[in-house]
PDB file of C-alpha atoms in Angstrom:
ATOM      1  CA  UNK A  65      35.423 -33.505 -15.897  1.00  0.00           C
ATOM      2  CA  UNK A  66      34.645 -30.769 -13.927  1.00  0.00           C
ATOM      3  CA  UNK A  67      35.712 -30.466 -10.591  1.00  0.00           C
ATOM      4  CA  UNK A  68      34.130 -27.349  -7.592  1.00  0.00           C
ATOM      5  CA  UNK A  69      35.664 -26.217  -5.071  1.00  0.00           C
ATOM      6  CA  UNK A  70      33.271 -23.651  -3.710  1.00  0.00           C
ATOM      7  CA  UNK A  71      29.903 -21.850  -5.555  1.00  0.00           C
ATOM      8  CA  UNK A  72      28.766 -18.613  -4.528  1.00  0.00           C
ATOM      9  CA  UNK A  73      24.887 -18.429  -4.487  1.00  0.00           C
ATOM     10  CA  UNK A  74      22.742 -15.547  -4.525  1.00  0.00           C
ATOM     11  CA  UNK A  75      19.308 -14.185  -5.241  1.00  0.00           C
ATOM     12  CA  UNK A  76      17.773 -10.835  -5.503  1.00  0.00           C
ATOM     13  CA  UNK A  77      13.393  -9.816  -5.150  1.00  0.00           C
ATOM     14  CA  UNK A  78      12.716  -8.148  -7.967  1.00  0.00           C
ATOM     15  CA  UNK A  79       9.475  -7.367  -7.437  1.00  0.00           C
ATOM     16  CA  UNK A  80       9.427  -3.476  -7.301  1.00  0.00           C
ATOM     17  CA  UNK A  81       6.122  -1.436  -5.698  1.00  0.00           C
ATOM     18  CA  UNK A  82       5.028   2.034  -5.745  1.00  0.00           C
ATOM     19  CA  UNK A  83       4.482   1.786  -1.941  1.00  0.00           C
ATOM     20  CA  UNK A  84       2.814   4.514  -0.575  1.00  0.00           C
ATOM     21  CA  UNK A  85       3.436   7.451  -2.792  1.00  0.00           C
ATOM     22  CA  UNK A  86       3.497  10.767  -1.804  1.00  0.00           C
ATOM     23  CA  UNK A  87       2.848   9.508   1.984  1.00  0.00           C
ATOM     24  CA  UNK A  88      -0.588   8.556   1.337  1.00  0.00           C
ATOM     25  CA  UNK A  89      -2.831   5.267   1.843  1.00  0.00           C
ATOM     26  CA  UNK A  90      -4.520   4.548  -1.732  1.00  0.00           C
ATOM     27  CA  UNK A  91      -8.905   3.814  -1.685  1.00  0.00           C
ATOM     28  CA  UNK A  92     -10.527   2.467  -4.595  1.00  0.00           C
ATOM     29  CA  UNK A  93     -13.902   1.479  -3.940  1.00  0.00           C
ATOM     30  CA  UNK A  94     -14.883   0.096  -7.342  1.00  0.00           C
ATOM     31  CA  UNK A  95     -11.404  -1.834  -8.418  1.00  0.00           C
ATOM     32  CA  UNK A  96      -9.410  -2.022  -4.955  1.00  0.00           C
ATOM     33  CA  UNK A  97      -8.251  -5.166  -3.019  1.00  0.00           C
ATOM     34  CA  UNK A  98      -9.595  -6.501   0.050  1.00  0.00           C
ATOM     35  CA  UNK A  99      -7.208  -6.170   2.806  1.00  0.00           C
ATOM     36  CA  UNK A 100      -5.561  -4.059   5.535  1.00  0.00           C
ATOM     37  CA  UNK A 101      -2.050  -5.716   5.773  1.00  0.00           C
ATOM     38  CA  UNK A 102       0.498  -3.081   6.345  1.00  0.00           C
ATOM     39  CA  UNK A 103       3.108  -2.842   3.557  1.00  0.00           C
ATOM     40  CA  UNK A 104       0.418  -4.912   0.951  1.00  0.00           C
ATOM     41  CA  UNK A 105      -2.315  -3.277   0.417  1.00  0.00           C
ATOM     42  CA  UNK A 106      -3.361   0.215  -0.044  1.00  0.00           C
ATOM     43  CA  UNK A 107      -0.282   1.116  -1.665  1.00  0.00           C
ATOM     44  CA  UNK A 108      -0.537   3.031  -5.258  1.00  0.00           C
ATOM     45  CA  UNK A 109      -0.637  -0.251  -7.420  1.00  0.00           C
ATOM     46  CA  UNK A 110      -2.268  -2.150  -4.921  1.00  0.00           C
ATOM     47  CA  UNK A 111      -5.294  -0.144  -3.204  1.00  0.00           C
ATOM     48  CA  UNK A 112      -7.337  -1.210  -0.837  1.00  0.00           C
ATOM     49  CA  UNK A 113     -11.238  -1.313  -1.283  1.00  0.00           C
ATOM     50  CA  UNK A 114     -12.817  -0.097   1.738  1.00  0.00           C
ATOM     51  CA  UNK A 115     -12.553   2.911   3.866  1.00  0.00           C
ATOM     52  CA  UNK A 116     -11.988   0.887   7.306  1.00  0.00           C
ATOM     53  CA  UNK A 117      -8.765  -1.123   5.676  1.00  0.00           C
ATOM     54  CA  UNK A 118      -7.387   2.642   4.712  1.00  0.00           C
ATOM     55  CA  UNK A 119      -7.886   3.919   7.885  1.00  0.00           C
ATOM     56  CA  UNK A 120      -6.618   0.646   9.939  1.00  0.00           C
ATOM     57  CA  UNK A 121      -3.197   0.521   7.603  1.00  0.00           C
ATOM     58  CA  UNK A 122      -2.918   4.771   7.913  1.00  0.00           C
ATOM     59  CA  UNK A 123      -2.836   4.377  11.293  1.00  0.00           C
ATOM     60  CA  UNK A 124      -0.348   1.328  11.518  1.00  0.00           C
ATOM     61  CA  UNK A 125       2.626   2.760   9.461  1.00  0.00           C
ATOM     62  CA  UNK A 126       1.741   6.599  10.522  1.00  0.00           C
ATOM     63  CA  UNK A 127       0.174   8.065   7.759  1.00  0.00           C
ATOM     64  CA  UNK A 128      -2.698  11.006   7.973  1.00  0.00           C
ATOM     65  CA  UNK A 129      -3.651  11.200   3.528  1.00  0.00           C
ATOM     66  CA  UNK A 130      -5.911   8.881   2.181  1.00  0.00           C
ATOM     67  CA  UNK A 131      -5.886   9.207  -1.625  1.00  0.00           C
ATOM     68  CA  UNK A 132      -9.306   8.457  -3.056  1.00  0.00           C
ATOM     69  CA  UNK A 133      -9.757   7.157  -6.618  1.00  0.00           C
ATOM     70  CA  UNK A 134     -11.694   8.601  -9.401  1.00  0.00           C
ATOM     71  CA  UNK A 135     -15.177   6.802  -9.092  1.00  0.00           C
ATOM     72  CA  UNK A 136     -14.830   5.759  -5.630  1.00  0.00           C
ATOM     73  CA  UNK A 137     -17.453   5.923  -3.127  1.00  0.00           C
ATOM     74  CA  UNK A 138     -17.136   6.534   0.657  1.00  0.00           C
ATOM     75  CA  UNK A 139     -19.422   7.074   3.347  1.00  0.00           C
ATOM     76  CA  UNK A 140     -17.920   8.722   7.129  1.00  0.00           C
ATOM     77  CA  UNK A 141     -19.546   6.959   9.897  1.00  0.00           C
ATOM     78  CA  UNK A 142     -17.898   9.080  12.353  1.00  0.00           C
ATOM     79  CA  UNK A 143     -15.974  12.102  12.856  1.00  0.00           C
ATOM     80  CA  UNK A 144     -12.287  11.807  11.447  1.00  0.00           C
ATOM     81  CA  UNK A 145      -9.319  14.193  12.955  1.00  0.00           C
ATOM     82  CA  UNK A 146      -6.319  14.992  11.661  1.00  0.00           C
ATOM     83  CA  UNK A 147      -6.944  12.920   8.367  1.00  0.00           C
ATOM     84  CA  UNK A 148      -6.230  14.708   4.584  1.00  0.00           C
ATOM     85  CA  UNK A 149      -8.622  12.726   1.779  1.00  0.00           C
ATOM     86  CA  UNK A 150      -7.383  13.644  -1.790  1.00  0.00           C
ATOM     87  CA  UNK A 151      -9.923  12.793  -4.518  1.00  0.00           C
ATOM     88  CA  UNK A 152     -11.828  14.383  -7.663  1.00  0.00           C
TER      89      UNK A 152
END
């Protein structure tokens, strides 16, 4: 017979994320995710796909370096201030 006089529960996220490594919003064009949500997407190991969603999430958390990768396509529709792009 077992008898309990108290349990002690827990749990932990796991779930770990590059985030937005060296202070930059991550564009891939040809293999990026769809979305703009702050925190989700456009983070190293989660890009996001278009130009707009990199600019919209840069601009929510603060961030002026959008880091383009290899392969990626972008067209600027208008002028952009104050904004770094990183690519080869």
């Amino acid at each position: 017979m077992l008898n309990i006089d108290q349990i002690y529960v827990s749990y932990s996220v796991t779930s770990r994320t590059a985030g937005y490594q060296r202070g930059a919003v991550w564009l891939d064009t040809v293999s990026g995710t769809a979305g703009s949500v702050s925190w989700v997407n456009g983070t190293a190991d989660k890009p996001t796909n278009l130009l707009a969603s990199a600019l919209t999430i840069a601009a929510a958390i603060g961030l002026r370096e959008i880091r383009v990768a290899n392969g990626s396509s972008i067209t600027f529709t208008s002028t952009l201030t104050n904004y770094s792009f990183v690519g080869e």
